[in-house]
Short mmCIF file of C-alpha atoms in Angstrom, two decimals:
data_model
loop_
_atom_site.label_atom_id
_atom_site.label_comp_id
_atom_site.label_asym_id
_atom_site.label_seq_id
_atom_site.Cartn_x
_atom_site.Cartn_y
_atom_site.Cartn_z
CA MET M 1 20.58 17.62 -12.61
CA PRO M 2 20.46 17.03 -8.81
CA ARG M 3 16.96 16.52 -7.45
CA PRO M 4 15.85 16.17 -3.81
CA PHE M 5 15.51 12.53 -2.78
CA HIS M 6 14.02 10.82 0.27
CA GLN M 7 13.62 7.18 1.19
CA VAL M 8 10.71 6.90 3.57
CA ASP M 9 9.65 3.95 5.70
CA VAL M 10 5.86 3.67 5.88
CA PHE M 11 3.47 2.10 8.40
CA THR M 12 6.05 2.15 11.18
CA THR M 13 7.56 4.41 13.81
CA GLU M 14 10.83 2.44 13.73
CA PRO M 15 13.20 2.97 10.79
CA HIS M 16 13.68 -0.16 8.69
CA ARG M 17 10.68 -1.97 10.19
CA GLY M 18 7.96 -0.89 7.71
CA ASN M 19 7.74 -0.68 3.92
CA PRO M 20 10.17 1.68 2.14
CA VAL M 21 9.48 3.90 -0.84
CA ALA M 22 11.93 6.03 -2.82
CA VAL M 23 10.69 9.57 -3.52
CA VAL M 24 12.22 11.90 -6.09
CA LEU M 25 10.98 15.47 -5.61
CA GLU M 26 11.05 18.32 -8.14
CA ALA M 27 10.90 15.74 -10.92
CA ASP M 28 9.37 17.96 -13.61
CA GLY M 29 11.29 17.48 -16.84
CA VAL M 30 12.29 13.88 -16.15
CA ASP M 31 10.91 11.72 -18.95
CA SER M 32 9.15 8.38 -18.46
CA GLU M 33 12.11 6.35 -19.69
CA ALA M 34 14.43 7.97 -17.14
CA MET M 35 11.87 7.49 -14.37
CA GLN M 36 11.54 3.80 -15.19
CA ARG M 37 15.31 3.36 -15.37
CA PHE M 38 15.77 4.98 -11.95
CA ALA M 39 12.96 2.87 -10.42
CA HIS M 40 14.63 -0.25 -11.79
CA TRP M 41 17.89 0.90 -10.23
CA THR M 42 16.44 1.52 -6.75
CA ASN M 43 14.91 -1.98 -6.94
CA LEU M 44 12.30 -1.07 -4.32
CA SER M 45 8.72 -2.18 -4.80
CA GLU M 46 7.86 1.42 -5.76
CA THR M 47 9.65 4.65 -6.59
CA THR M 48 7.67 7.87 -6.95
CA PHE M 49 8.31 11.14 -8.77
CA VAL M 50 6.66 14.35 -7.60
CA VAL M 51 5.69 16.75 -10.39
CA ALA M 52 3.46 19.78 -10.79
CA PRO M 53 -0.27 18.94 -10.75
CA SER M 54 -2.36 19.33 -13.88
CA THR M 55 -5.36 20.62 -11.91
CA PRO M 56 -5.71 23.35 -9.28
CA ALA M 57 -7.66 20.85 -7.17
CA ALA M 58 -4.42 18.98 -6.36
CA ASP M 59 -1.50 20.09 -4.20
CA TYR M 60 0.99 17.98 -6.12
CA ALA M 61 1.05 15.16 -8.65
CA VAL M 62 2.93 11.88 -8.44
CA ARG M 63 3.94 9.18 -10.87
CA ILE M 64 4.47 5.74 -9.37
CA PHE M 65 6.82 3.13 -10.81
CA THR M 66 7.72 -0.43 -9.87
CA PRO M 67 11.06 -1.71 -11.16
CA THR M 68 9.28 -2.79 -14.36
CA GLU M 69 6.22 -0.58 -14.97
CA GLU M 70 4.24 2.53 -14.09
CA ILE M 71 1.13 1.92 -11.97
CA PRO M 72 -1.88 4.14 -11.20
CA PHE M 73 -2.07 3.91 -7.40
CA VAL M 74 -0.49 2.18 -4.41
CA GLY M 75 -1.04 2.86 -0.72
CA HIS M 76 2.33 3.04 1.02
CA PRO M 77 3.94 5.18 -1.74
CA THR M 78 1.03 7.60 -1.38
CA LEU M 79 1.74 8.10 2.34
CA GLY M 80 5.52 8.15 1.85
CA THR M 81 5.35 10.66 -0.98
CA CYS M 82 3.09 12.97 1.02
CA HIS M 83 5.48 12.71 3.99
CA ALA M 84 8.46 13.68 1.82
CA TRP M 85 6.58 16.51 0.10
CA LEU M 86 5.57 18.00 3.46
CA GLU M 87 9.06 17.52 4.88
CA VAL M 88 10.67 19.62 2.13
CA GLY M 89 8.20 22.44 2.73
CA GLY M 90 5.15 21.54 0.68
CA GLN M 91 2.20 23.72 1.65
CA PRO M 92 -1.28 22.28 1.07
CA ARG M 93 -4.15 24.64 0.34
CA ASP M 94 -5.95 23.20 3.36
CA SER M 95 -3.78 22.74 6.45
CA ASP M 96 -5.56 19.51 7.44
CA ARG M 97 -6.16 18.06 3.98
CA ILE M 98 -3.73 17.28 1.18
CA VAL M 99 -4.80 16.26 -2.33
CA GLN M 100 -2.53 14.05 -4.41
CA GLU M 101 -3.02 13.69 -8.13
CA CYS M 102 -2.03 10.36 -9.66
CA THR M 103 -3.06 8.27 -12.64
CA ALA M 104 -5.93 6.83 -10.60
CA GLY M 105 -7.31 10.35 -9.98
CA LEU M 106 -7.35 12.68 -6.99
CA ILE M 107 -6.50 11.02 -3.66
CA PRO M 108 -7.35 13.00 -0.50
CA LEU M 109 -5.01 12.65 2.47
CA ARG M 110 -5.27 14.00 5.98
CA ARG M 111 -3.01 14.48 8.98
CA SER M 112 -3.99 13.11 12.37
CA HIS M 113 -1.70 13.02 15.38
CA ASP M 114 1.60 11.57 14.14
CA ARG M 115 0.07 9.80 11.14
CA LEU M 116 -0.99 10.41 7.57
CA ALA M 117 -4.00 8.68 6.04
CA PHE M 118 -5.44 8.39 2.55
CA ALA M 119 -9.04 7.93 1.50
CA ALA M 120 -9.45 4.46 0.05
CA PRO M 121 -10.18 4.59 -3.68
CA PRO M 122 -13.22 2.75 -5.03
CA LEU M 123 -12.88 -0.90 -5.97
CA LEU M 124 -12.43 -1.64 -9.66
CA ARG M 125 -13.55 -5.21 -9.12
CA ALA M 126 -15.38 -6.81 -6.21
CA GLY M 127 -17.53 -9.82 -5.57
CA ALA M 128 -17.12 -13.56 -5.33
CA VAL M 129 -14.14 -15.40 -6.76
CA SER M 130 -15.02 -18.13 -9.23
CA PRO M 131 -14.35 -21.75 -8.19
CA ASP M 132 -11.56 -22.17 -10.75
CA VAL M 133 -9.75 -19.03 -9.58
CA LEU M 134 -10.14 -20.06 -5.94
CA GLN M 135 -8.72 -23.48 -6.76
CA ARG M 136 -5.66 -21.79 -8.32
CA VAL M 137 -5.27 -19.62 -5.22
CA VAL M 138 -5.37 -22.45 -2.68
CA ALA M 139 -3.01 -24.58 -4.77
CA GLN M 140 -0.50 -21.74 -5.00
CA LEU M 141 -0.76 -21.00 -1.27
CA GLY M 142 -0.28 -24.65 -0.36
CA ILE M 143 -3.52 -24.82 1.63
CA SER M 144 -6.79 -26.70 1.15
CA ARG M 145 -10.17 -25.37 0.11
CA THR M 146 -11.52 -26.13 3.59
CA ASP M 147 -8.98 -23.70 5.08
CA VAL M 148 -10.73 -20.80 3.31
CA VAL M 149 -13.51 -19.08 5.23
CA ASP M 150 -14.28 -16.68 2.37
CA ALA M 151 -12.66 -15.11 -0.69
CA ALA M 152 -13.47 -12.13 -2.87
CA TRP M 153 -11.98 -9.81 -5.44
CA ALA M 154 -10.61 -6.71 -3.70
CA ASP M 155 -9.13 -4.92 -6.69
CA ASN M 156 -8.48 -1.17 -6.28
CA GLY M 157 -5.61 -0.95 -8.76
CA PRO M 158 -3.47 -3.91 -7.85
CA GLY M 159 -5.71 -6.88 -8.68
CA TRP M 160 -6.00 -8.33 -5.21
CA VAL M 161 -7.84 -11.53 -4.42
CA ALA M 162 -8.59 -11.38 -0.68
CA VAL M 163 -8.71 -14.68 1.21
CA LEU M 164 -10.02 -14.99 4.76
CA LEU M 165 -8.52 -17.85 6.80
CA ALA M 166 -9.59 -19.22 10.17
CA ASP M 167 -7.38 -16.92 12.25
CA ALA M 168 -4.14 -14.94 12.38
CA GLU M 169 -2.09 -18.04 13.20
CA ALA M 170 -3.31 -19.71 10.01
CA VAL M 171 -2.27 -16.62 8.02
CA LEU M 172 1.22 -16.59 9.56
CA ALA M 173 1.65 -20.32 8.87
CA VAL M 174 1.17 -20.08 5.08
CA ARG M 175 4.24 -20.87 2.96
CA PRO M 176 3.28 -20.37 -0.69
CA GLY M 177 5.06 -21.66 -3.74
CA SER M 178 4.90 -19.59 -6.89
CA VAL M 179 1.84 -17.40 -7.53
CA ASP M 180 0.38 -15.87 -10.67
CA LEU M 181 -2.13 -13.62 -8.91
CA ASP M 182 -1.92 -10.83 -6.33
CA ILE M 183 -3.19 -12.57 -3.21
CA GLY M 184 -4.03 -11.02 0.15
CA LEU M 185 -4.49 -13.14 3.27
CA VAL M 186 -6.50 -12.06 6.29
CA GLY M 187 -7.06 -13.66 9.69
CA PHE M 188 -8.48 -12.40 12.98
CA HIS M 189 -6.44 -12.07 16.15
CA PRO M 190 -8.15 -13.07 19.42
CA PRO M 191 -10.37 -10.41 21.01
CA GLY M 192 -8.38 -7.99 23.14
CA SER M 193 -5.22 -8.28 21.03
CA GLU M 194 -3.18 -5.23 20.12
CA THR M 195 -4.29 -5.57 16.48
CA ALA M 196 -7.58 -6.85 15.10
CA ILE M 197 -6.32 -8.71 12.04
CA GLU M 198 -3.14 -10.11 10.53
CA VAL M 199 -2.58 -9.38 6.84
CA ARG M 200 -0.12 -10.83 4.32
CA ALA M 201 0.27 -9.92 0.65
CA PHE M 202 1.84 -12.04 -2.10
CA PHE M 203 2.49 -11.17 -5.73
CA PRO M 204 4.25 -12.89 -8.64
CA LYS M 205 7.92 -12.04 -9.17
CA ASP M 206 10.52 -13.96 -11.14
CA GLY M 207 8.47 -17.14 -10.97
CA THR M 208 8.07 -17.06 -7.20
CA ALA M 209 5.72 -15.65 -4.56
CA ALA M 210 7.17 -12.35 -3.37
CA GLU M 211 5.78 -11.00 -0.10
CA ASP M 212 5.08 -7.31 0.43
CA PRO M 213 6.04 -6.03 3.92
CA VAL M 214 3.03 -3.73 4.55
CA THR M 215 0.39 -3.02 1.93
CA GLY M 216 -1.82 0.08 1.96
CA SER M 217 -3.88 -0.79 -1.10
CA LEU M 218 -4.71 -4.29 0.15
CA ASN M 219 -5.61 -3.03 3.62
CA ALA M 220 -7.87 -0.44 2.01
CA SER M 221 -9.81 -2.98 -0.02
CA VAL M 222 -9.87 -5.53 2.81
CA ALA M 223 -11.38 -2.86 5.10
CA MET M 224 -14.18 -2.34 2.58
CA TRP M 225 -14.77 -6.07 2.25
CA LEU M 226 -14.80 -6.82 5.97
CA SER M 227 -17.03 -3.83 6.67
CA GLU M 228 -19.51 -4.67 3.91
CA THR M 229 -19.75 -8.30 5.03
CA GLY M 230 -20.26 -7.25 8.65
CA ARG M 231 -17.15 -9.03 9.94
CA LEU M 232 -15.24 -5.99 11.20
CA SER M 233 -16.04 -2.29 11.33
CA PRO M 234 -13.56 0.59 11.68
CA PRO M 235 -11.79 1.84 13.65
CA TYR M 236 -9.27 -0.96 13.99
CA VAL M 237 -5.57 -1.66 13.55
CA ALA M 238 -4.11 -4.29 11.23
CA SER M 239 -0.66 -5.84 11.63
CA GLN M 240 1.47 -6.97 8.71
CA GLY M 241 5.06 -7.94 8.01
CA ALA M 242 5.83 -10.27 10.92
CA CYS M 243 7.10 -13.05 8.66
CA LEU M 244 9.59 -10.58 7.15
CA GLY M 245 10.80 -9.17 10.46
CA ARG M 246 8.71 -6.00 10.11
CA VAL M 247 6.26 -4.46 12.57
CA GLY M 248 3.82 -2.80 10.20
CA ARG M 249 0.74 -1.18 11.69
CA VAL M 250 -2.12 0.04 9.52
CA TYR M 251 -4.79 2.24 11.12
CA ILE M 252 -8.23 1.92 9.56
CA ASP M 253 -10.91 4.50 10.23
CA ALA M 254 -14.18 5.53 8.58
CA ASP M 255 -16.25 8.68 8.20
CA PRO M 256 -20.02 8.68 8.81
CA ASP M 257 -20.53 8.65 5.03
CA GLY M 258 -18.63 5.36 4.79
CA THR M 259 -15.33 6.71 3.45
CA ILE M 260 -12.52 4.40 4.56
CA TRP M 261 -9.25 6.01 5.68
CA VAL M 262 -6.00 4.07 5.67
CA GLY M 263 -3.32 5.55 7.90
CA GLY M 264 0.13 4.91 9.22
CA CYS M 265 3.23 6.48 10.67
CA THR M 266 6.05 7.52 8.35
CA VAL M 267 9.74 8.10 8.98
CA THR M 268 12.55 9.34 6.70
CA CYS M 269 15.51 6.97 6.55
CA ILE M 270 17.55 8.63 3.76
CA SER M 271 17.55 12.19 2.46
CA GLY M 272 19.77 13.97 -0.02
CA ALA M 273 19.90 14.50 -3.77
CA VAL M 274 20.11 12.23 -6.81
CA GLU M 275 21.17 12.77 -10.40
CA ILE M 276 18.55 11.78 -12.97
#
């Protein structure tokens, strides 16, 4: 059965310079096995399937798959899925607020200027990283313990360990070997720069360290960490993807109640229909 399909680039205004996600719309009736098989076929970091919500509080529901498993929440697929849903005529109950249902719960999104933004979900795990875990991290990154300014768990679904280095140049210079943890690197750009911080994200894949181009979930948890430790308060812009030839830009904002919003531009690169 043909189903509407979009491939959306997220956290960029330039096609093919952000982080892509495959979105299958009108996916009701597709079973989990078929979803996983299709996600494996696309071979993107995530493929999403839009289905009817189970609660009237949501505008739509989404299931999110990597090539090997279903996951509860990821940032750039959330923005890309919302973009595709709106583009095919999705009508939210509130014109300025969209609610996505996923395995992690209800995720509010909002439209602002030419961007979409999601409310950062709560951390599942926070706090200091134990010395043995930190030693594993620095060994896998190929750096020394003295290169690390600070490190903490920043787990909001993906199990990120966030590592603060001396500056953005130090982040861009890292050349990891294999990793067995999801590791996020952060470093500050000089004052007055276009972006406040440089971010990189590594995760284990086929015995190596795969690098994610632009990572919404990591930027969400890093924003919480930096804000709580008093190092950086929203609003600010993070850059990510330079080492992969991308120009990702992540816009971080906050409400007076402390809610962190993670935003970015989105652009459709492919649209059509797929058979599933």
